[in-house]
XYZ file of C-alpha atoms in Angstrom:
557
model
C 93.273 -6.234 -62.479
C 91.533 -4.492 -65.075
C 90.379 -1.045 -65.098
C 86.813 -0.568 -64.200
C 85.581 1.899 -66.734
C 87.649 -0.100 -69.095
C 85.521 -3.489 -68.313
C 82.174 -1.512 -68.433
C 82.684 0.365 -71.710
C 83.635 -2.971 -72.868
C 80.484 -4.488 -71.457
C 78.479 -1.751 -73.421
C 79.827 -1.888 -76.523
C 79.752 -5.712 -76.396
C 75.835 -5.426 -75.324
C 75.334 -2.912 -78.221
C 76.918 -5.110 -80.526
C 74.966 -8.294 -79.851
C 71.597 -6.190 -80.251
C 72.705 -4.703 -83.412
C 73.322 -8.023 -84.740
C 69.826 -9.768 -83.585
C 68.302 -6.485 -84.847
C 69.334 -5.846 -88.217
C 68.511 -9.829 -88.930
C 65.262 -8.326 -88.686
C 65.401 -6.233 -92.151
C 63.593 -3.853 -90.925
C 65.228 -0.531 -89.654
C 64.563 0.815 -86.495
C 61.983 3.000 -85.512
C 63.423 3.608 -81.308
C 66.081 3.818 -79.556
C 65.910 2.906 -75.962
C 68.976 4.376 -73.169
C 69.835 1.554 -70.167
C 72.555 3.569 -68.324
C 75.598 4.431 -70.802
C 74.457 1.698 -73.493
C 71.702 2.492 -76.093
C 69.566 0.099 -78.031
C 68.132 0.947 -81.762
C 64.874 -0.619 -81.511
C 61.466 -1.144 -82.800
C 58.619 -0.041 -81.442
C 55.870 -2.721 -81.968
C 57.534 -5.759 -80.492
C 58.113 -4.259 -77.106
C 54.916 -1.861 -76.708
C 52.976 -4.882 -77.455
C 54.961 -6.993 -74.531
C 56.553 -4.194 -71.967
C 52.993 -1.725 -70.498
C 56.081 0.255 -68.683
C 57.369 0.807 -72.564
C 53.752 1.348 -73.871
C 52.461 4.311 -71.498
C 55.909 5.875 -72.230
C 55.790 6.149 -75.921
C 52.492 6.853 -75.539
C 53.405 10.055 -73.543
C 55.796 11.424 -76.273
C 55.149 13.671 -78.847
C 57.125 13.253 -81.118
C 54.409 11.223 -83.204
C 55.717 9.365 -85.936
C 58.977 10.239 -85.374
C 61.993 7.990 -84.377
C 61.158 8.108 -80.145
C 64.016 7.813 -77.413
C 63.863 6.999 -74.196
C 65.425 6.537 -70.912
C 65.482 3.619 -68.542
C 68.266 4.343 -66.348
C 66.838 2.613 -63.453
C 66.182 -0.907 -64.770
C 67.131 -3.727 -62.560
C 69.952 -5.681 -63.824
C 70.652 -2.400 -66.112
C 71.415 -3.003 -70.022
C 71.899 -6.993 -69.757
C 69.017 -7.578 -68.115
C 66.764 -5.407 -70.821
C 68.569 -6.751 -73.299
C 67.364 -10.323 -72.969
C 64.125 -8.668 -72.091
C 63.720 -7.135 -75.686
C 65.468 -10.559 -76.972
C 62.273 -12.008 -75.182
C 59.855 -9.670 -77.033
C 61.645 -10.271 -80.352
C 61.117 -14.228 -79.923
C 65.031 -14.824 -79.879
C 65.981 -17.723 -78.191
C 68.024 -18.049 -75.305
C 68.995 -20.205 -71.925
C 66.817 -19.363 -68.664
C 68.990 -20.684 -65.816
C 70.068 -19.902 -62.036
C 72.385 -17.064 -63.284
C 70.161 -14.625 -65.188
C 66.153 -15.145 -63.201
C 66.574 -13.099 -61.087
C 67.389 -10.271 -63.599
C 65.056 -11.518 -66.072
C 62.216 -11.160 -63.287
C 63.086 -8.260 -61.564
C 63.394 -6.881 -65.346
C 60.013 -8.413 -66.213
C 58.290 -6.731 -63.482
C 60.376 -2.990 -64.145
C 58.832 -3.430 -67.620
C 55.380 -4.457 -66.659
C 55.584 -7.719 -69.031
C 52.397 -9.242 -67.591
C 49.872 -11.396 -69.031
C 47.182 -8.436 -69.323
C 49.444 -6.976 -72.951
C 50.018 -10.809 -74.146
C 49.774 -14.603 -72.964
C 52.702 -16.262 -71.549
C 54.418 -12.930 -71.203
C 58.058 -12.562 -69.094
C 56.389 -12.220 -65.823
C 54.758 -15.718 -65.869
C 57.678 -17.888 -67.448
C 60.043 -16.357 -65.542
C 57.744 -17.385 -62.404
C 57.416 -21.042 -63.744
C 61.343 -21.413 -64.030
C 61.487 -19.617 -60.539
C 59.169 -21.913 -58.452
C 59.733 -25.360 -61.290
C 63.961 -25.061 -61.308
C 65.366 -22.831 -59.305
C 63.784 -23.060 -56.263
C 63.984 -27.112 -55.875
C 67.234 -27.479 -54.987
C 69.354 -25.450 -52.184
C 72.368 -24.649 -54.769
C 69.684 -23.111 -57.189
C 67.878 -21.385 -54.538
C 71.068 -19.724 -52.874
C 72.548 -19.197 -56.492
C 68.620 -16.928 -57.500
C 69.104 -15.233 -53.772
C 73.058 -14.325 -54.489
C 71.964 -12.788 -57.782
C 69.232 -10.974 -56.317
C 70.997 -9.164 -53.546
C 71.728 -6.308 -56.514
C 68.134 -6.251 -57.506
C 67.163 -4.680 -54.399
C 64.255 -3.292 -53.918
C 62.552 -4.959 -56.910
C 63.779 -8.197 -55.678
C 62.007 -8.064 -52.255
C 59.028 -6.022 -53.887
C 58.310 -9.470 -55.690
C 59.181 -11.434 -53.108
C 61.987 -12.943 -54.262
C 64.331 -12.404 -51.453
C 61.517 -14.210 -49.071
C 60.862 -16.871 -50.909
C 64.913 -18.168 -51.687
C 65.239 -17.535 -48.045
C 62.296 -20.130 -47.466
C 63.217 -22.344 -49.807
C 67.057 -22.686 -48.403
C 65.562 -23.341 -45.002
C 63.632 -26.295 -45.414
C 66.076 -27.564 -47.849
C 69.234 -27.065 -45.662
C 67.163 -28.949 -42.180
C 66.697 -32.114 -44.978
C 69.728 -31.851 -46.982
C 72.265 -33.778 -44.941
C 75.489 -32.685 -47.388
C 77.742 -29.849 -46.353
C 76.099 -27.317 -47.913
C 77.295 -24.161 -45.796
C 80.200 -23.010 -48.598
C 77.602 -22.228 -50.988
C 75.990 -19.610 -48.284
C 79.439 -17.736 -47.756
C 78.288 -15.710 -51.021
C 75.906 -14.235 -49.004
C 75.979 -10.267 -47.733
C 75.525 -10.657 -44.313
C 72.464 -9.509 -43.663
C 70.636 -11.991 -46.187
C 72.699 -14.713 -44.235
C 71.472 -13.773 -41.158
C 67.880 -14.241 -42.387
C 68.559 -17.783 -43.767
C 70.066 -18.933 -40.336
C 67.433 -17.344 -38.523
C 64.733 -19.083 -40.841
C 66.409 -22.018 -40.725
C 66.878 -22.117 -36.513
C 62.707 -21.622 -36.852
C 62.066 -24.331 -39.038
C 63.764 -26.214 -36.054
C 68.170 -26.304 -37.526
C 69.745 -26.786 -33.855
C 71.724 -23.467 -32.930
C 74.668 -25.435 -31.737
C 74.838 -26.966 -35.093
C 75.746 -23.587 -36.805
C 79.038 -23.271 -35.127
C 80.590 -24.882 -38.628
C 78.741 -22.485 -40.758
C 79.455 -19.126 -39.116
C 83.077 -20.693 -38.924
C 83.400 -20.695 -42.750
C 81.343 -17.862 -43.186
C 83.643 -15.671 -40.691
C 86.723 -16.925 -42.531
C 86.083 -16.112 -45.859
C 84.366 -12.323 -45.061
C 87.473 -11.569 -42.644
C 89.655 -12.749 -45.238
C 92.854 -9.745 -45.222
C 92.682 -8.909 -41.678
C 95.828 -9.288 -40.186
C 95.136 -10.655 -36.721
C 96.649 -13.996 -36.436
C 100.431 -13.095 -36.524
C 102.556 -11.308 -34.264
C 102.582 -8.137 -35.989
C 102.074 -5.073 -35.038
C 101.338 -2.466 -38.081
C 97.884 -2.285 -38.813
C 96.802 -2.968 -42.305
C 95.554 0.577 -44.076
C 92.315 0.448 -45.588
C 89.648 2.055 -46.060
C 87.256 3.304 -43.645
C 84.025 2.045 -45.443
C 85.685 -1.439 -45.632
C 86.409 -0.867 -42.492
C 83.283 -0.435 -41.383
C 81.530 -3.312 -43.252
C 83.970 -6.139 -42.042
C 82.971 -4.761 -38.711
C 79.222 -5.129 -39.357
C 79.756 -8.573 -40.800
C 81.756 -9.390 -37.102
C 79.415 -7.883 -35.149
C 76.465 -9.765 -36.869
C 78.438 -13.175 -36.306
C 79.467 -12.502 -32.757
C 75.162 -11.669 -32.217
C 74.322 -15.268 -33.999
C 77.120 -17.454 -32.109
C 75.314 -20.696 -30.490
C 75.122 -20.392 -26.671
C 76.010 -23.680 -26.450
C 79.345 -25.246 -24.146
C 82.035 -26.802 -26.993
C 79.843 -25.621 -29.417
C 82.832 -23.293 -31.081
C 86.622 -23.606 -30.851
C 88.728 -21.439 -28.258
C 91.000 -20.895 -31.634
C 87.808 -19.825 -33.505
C 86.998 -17.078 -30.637
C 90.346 -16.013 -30.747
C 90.400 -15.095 -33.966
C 86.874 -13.277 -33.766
C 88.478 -11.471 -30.862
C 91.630 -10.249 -32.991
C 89.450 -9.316 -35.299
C 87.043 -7.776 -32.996
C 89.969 -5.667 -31.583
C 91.449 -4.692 -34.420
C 88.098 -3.428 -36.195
C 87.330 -1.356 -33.243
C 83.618 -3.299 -32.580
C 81.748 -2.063 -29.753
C 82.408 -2.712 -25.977
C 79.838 -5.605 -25.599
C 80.792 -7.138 -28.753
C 84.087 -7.712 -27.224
C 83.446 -8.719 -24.029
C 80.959 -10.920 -25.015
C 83.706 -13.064 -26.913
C 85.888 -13.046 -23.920
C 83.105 -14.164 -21.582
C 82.866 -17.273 -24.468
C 86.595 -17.740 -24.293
C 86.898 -17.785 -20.330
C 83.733 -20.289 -20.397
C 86.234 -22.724 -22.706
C 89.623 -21.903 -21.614
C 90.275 -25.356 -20.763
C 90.622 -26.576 -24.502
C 92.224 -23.230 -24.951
C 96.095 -23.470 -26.170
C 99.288 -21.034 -26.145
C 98.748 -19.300 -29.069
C 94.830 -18.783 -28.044
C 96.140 -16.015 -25.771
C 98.843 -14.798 -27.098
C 96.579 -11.938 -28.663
C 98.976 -9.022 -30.383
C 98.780 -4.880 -29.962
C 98.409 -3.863 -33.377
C 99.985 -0.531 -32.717
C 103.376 -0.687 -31.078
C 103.560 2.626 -28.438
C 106.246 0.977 -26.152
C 103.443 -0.797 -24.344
C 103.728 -4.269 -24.041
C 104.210 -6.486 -27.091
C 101.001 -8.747 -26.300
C 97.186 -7.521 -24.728
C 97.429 -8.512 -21.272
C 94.724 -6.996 -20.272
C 92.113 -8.839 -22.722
C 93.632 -12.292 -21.051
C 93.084 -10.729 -17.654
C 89.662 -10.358 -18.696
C 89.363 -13.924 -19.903
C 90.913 -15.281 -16.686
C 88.963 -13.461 -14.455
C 86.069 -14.865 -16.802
C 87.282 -18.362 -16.350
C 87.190 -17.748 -12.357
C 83.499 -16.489 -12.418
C 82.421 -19.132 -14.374
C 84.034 -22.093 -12.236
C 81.718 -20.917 -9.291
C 78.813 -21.298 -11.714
C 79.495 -24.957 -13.504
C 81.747 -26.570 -11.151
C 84.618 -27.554 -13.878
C 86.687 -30.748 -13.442
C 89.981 -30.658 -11.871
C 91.340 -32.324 -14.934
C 89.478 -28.852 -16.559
C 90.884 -26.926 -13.834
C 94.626 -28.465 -14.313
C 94.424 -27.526 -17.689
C 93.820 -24.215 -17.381
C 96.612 -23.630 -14.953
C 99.754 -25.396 -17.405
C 97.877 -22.853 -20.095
C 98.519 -20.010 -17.931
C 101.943 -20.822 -16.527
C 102.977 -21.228 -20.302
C 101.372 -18.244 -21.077
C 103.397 -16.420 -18.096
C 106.729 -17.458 -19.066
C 105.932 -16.251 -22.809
C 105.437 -12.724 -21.827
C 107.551 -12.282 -18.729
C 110.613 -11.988 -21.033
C 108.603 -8.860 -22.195
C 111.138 -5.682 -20.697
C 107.830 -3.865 -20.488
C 105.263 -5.808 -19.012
C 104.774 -4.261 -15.321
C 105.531 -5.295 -12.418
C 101.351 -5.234 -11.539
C 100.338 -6.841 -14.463
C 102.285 -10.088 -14.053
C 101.203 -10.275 -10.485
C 97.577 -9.986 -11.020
C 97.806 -13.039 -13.478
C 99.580 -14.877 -11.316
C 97.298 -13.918 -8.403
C 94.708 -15.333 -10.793
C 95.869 -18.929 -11.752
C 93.689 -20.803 -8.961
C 96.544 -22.457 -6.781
C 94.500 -26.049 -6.756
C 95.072 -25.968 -10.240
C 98.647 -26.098 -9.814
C 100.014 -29.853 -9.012
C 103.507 -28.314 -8.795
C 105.043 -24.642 -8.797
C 107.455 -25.505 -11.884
C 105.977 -23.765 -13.975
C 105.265 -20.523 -11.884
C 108.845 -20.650 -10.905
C 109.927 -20.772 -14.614
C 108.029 -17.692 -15.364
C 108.928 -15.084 -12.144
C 112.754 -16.508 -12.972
C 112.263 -15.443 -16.806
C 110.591 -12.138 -15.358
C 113.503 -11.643 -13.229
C 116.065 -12.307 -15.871
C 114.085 -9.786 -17.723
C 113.899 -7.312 -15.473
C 117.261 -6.796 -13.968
C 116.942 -3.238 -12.425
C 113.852 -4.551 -9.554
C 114.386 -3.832 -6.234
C 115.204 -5.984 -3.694
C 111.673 -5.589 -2.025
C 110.359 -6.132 -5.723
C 111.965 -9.269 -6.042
C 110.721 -10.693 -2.949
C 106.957 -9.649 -3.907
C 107.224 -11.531 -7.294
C 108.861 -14.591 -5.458
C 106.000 -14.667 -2.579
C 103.844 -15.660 -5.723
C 104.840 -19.106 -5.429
C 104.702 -21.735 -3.049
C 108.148 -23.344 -2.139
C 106.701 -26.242 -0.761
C 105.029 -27.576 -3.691
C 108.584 -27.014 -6.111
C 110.024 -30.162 -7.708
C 113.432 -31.836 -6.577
C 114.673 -30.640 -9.675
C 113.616 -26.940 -9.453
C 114.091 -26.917 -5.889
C 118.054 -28.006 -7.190
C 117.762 -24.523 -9.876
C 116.644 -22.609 -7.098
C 119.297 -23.425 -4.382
C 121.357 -21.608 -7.099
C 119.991 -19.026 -8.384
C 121.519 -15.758 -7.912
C 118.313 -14.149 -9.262
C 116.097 -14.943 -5.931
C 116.144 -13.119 -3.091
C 118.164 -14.465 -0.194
C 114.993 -14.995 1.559
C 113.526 -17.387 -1.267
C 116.567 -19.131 -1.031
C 116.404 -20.830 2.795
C 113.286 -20.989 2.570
C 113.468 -23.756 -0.328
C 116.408 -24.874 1.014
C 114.037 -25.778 4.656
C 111.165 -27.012 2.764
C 113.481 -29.158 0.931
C 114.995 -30.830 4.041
C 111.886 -30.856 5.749
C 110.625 -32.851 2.374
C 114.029 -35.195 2.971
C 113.351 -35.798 6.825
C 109.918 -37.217 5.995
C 111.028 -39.407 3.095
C 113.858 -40.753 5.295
C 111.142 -40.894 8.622
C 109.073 -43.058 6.252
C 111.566 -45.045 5.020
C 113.067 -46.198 8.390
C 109.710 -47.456 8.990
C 110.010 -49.784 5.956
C 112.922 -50.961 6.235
C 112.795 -54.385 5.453
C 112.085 -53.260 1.476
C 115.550 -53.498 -0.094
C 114.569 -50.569 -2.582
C 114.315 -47.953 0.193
C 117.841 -48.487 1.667
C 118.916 -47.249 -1.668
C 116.870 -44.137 -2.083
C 118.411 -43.708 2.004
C 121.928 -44.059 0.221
C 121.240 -41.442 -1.920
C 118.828 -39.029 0.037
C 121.498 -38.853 2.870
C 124.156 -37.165 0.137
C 121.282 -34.960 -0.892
C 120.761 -33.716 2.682
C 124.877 -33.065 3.164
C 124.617 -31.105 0.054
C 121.999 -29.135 1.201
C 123.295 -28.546 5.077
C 126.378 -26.836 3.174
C 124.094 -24.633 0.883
C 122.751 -23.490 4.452
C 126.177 -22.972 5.587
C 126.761 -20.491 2.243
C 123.361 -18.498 3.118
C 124.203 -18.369 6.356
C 127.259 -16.820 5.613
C 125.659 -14.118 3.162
C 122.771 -13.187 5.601
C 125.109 -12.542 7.933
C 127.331 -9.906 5.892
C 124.107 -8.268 5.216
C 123.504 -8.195 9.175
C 126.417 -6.266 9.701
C 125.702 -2.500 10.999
C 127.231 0.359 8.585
C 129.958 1.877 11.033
C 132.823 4.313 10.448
C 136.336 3.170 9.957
C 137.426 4.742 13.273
C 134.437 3.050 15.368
C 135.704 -0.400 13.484
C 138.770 -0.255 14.732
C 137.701 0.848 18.231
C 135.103 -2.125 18.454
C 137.899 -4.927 17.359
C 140.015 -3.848 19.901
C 137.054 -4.227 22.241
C 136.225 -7.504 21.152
C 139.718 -9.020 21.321
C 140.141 -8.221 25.221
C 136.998 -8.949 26.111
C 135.092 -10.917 23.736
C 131.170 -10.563 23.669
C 128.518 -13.895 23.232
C 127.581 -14.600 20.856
C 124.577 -12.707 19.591
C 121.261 -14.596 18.626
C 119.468 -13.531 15.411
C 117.042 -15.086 13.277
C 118.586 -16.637 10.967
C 121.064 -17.944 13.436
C 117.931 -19.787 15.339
C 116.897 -21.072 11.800
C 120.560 -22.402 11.006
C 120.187 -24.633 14.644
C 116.670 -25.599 13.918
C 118.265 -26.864 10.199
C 121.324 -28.279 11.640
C 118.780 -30.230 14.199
C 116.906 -31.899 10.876
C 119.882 -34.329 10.378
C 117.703 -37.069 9.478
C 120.335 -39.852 9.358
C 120.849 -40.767 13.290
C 119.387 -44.313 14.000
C 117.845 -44.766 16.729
C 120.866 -46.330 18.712
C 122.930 -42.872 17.977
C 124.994 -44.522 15.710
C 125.394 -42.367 11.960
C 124.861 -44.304 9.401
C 127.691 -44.670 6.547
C 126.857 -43.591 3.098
C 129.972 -43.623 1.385
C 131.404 -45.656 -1.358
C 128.070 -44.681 -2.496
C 127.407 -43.824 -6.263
C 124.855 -41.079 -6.875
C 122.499 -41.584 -9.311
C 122.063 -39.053 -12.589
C 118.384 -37.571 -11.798
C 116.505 -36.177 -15.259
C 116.244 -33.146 -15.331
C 113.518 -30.816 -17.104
C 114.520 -28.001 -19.628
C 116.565 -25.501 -18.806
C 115.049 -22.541 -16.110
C 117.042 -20.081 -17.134
């Protein structure tokens, strides 16, 4: 990019230039030389004192009589190009009047005092004919004179220019039925905010500017890094800084109210953004009150909302989905959401579960709360919770045994699949504990397939599924066997070697009943499930028997 002080000195000397050339065709030298900012114009006195009254009373002021006079107009809008087609004007030089240079030719005109009191059909007037004839009859023209006039200010607004674009693009944009709202992203953002306010009172819908803030937001956020993963903030500077956050803070304030009126992806971002700028407290939590209030079209990647400074914390902003969850549970007591709505919402945060529980330092608390969350009728199975404590575990090696069983109490063994149920018999991650008791809800599930099935039996497909439910259940009485086994090592009282040896000699004279514990009561209550006894006493035969491969979902582990 080119140097700035470069560009302008080559802006001046080009301006200079151009009026040297239109004023020496004259043939007449100079009599005044008139300073806009850094460039100077050699001029003549006549053609503007009779046009500009600004000009006039200034000249007239001088002393210098008949002198050359000089003076300064380092405050004219538009600066030197904008006077310079102002003196063109006085000098009868031709040139175009369009959308790019009214607003600078009027806000110059009225600097100048070019009014029809020093001569008729002076700048003020034609420039007002183009104005209200061209400019303002079609929405690109008006938001093209209101763009331009945003560095006019406060000559702009003192001649109602501002006002009347801002009119003009509101009744135009509630007729117009084209896609118009790319030519407002030029906009600063307050002068947008008046347009969409003047258009919602000319009767736009508010819904309907979900689209419009959309694109707006998008191109003015442009830079920010807050869609990645990353976590190094972007350096920049604070007064950039602080005007993307102004511009956020002013779209968050004119968001539509509306239910699906904006995406959950589109809140996402403004909440990234939100974070990352530092916006105030309610400007936050007013986006994830929006997002819990549409969670259910929410996806993955909605939530997975980075820290942008990496402290050893955890790699994602838990809390903020917290937030939005317990947002999501507020609201569902206030609209009554579908269980389809609800059943979304639960796969979205079992997914989002498993993606962070492979984070070493999310805490033990944290992960609980959000499963505590997830409303358990949302939940048709307990896959998915299952996949996420076992990732947590697998994560989290050094838990304690008590730990372990608090994470696993999360879930509800009953409502686990065939297949996980099959994962968790074997998992060496689960506490003992977890382990019979999906191994009992299992059988239990077995006993009433089979109960049911004797009941039917004159449907040929059932004595199949018996074939193959009755190896299942064998399978699972040894499983028992194996926790049985382990339960009772862990039983066994810590005793000295001498007391050991003391107690087996003991035992082998006289030899003590055997003792009754609770997991030896639960063993004969399992071993009493054997489902396959007909009714005669007879066990039925299942072998020669071929078990059938069962899909299986991805990998747990």
């Amino acid at each position: 990019m080119a140097d700035p002080e470069q560009h302008k000195k080559h802006l001046q000397s080009t301006a200079m230039r151009r009026a040297s050339e239109w004023i020496f065709s004259q043939e007449i030298p100079s009599d005044f030389t008139v300073h806009v900012g850094e460039a100077s114009f050699a001029l003549h006195k006549f053609p503007l004192v009779s046009k500009c009254g600004h000009i006039r009373k200034l000249v007239s002021e001088s002393s210098d009589g008949d002198v050359t006079t000089s003076i300064e107009l380092h405050d004219c809008p538009g600066g030197a190009e904008a006077f310079e087609l102002a003196a063109m004007f006085c000098y009868r030089i031709n040139f175009e009047i369009n959308t790019k240079n009214i607003a600078m030719l009027r806000c110059a005109a009225e600097y100048l005092v070019m009014t029809e009191e020093y001569t008729v059909g002076n700048l003020v007037g034609r420039s007002e004919a183009y104005i209200n004839e061209v400019a303002l009859k079609s929405l690109s023209g008006a938001v093209s004179v209101l763009h331009m006039s945003q560095s006019l200010l406060p000559t702009a607004e003192k001649v109602k220019l501002v006002s009347r674009c801002i009119d003009a693009i509101a009744i135009l944009a509630c007729k117009d039925t084209h896609w118009w709202a790319e030519d407002l992203t030029v906009l600063r953002i307050d002068i947008f905010q008046r347009v969409l306010v003047a258009m919602m009172s000319r009767g736009y819908k508010h819904y309907s500017l979900g689209p419009v803030l959309m694109l707006y937001a998008q191109k003015s956020l442009r830079g920010l890094e807050v869609f990645g993963k990353g976590r190094n903030k972007i350096e920049a500077e604070q007064q950039e800084k602080h005007e993307k956050r102004v511009v956020l803070e002013t779209i968050v304030s004119l968001l539509p109210r509306e239910k699906n009126a904006l995406s959950v992806s589109f809140l996402s971002m403004l909440l990234r953004a939100a974070i990352y700028l530092e916006t105030t407290v309610a400007c936050r939590l007013d986006l994830e009150r929006r997002m819990g209030a549409e969670l259910g079209e929410g996806v993955l990647d909605d939530l997975l909302i980075p820290l942008h400074a990496f402290t050893g914390h955890t790699l994602f902003d838990v809390d903020t989905v917290h937030r939005i969850l317990l947002n999501f549970v507020e609201f569902q007591h206030i609209s009554f959401p579908s269980s389809a709505e609800f059943e979304r919402v639960g796969k979205l945060m079992e997914n989002y579960m498993a993606e962070i529980a492979s984070d070493p330092n999310l805490s033990l608390s944290k992960f609980i709360n959000l499963v505590e969350l997830v409303p358990e009728h949302s939940r048709a199975t307990e896959d998915g919770i299952y996949r996420a404590i076992d990732i947590y575990l697998k994560a989290h090696p050094g838990l304690s045994d008590m730990e372990r069983k608090k994470v696993c109490s999360l879930m509800d063994c009953q409502k686990l699949s065939r297949q996980a149920c099959a994962h968790a018999a074997h998992n060496d991650r689960l506490p003992v504990q977890t382990v019979v008791q999906v191994l009992y809800y299992e059988q239990q599930r077995l006993r009433d397939v089979v109960n049911d099935g004797v009941t039917r039996v004159e449907l040929p497909p059932i004595s199949d599924e018996l074939s193959i439910l009755r190896r299942e259940n064998e399978e699972l009485k040894v499983e028992v066997v194996k926790i049985k086994m382990k339960l009772r090592e862990f039983e066994k009282p810590s005793i000295s070697s001498s007391q050991t040896n003391t107690q087996l000699q003991a035992a082998a004279e006289n030899p003590p009943p055997p003792k009754k514990s609770f997991i030896n009561s639960v063993s004969k209550r399992l071993g009493r499930l054997y489902p396959f006894v007909g009714a005669d006493g007879v066990t039925s035969n299942s072998k020669g028997r071929v078990r059938r491969s069962k899909d299986r979902r991805h990998s747990i582990s």
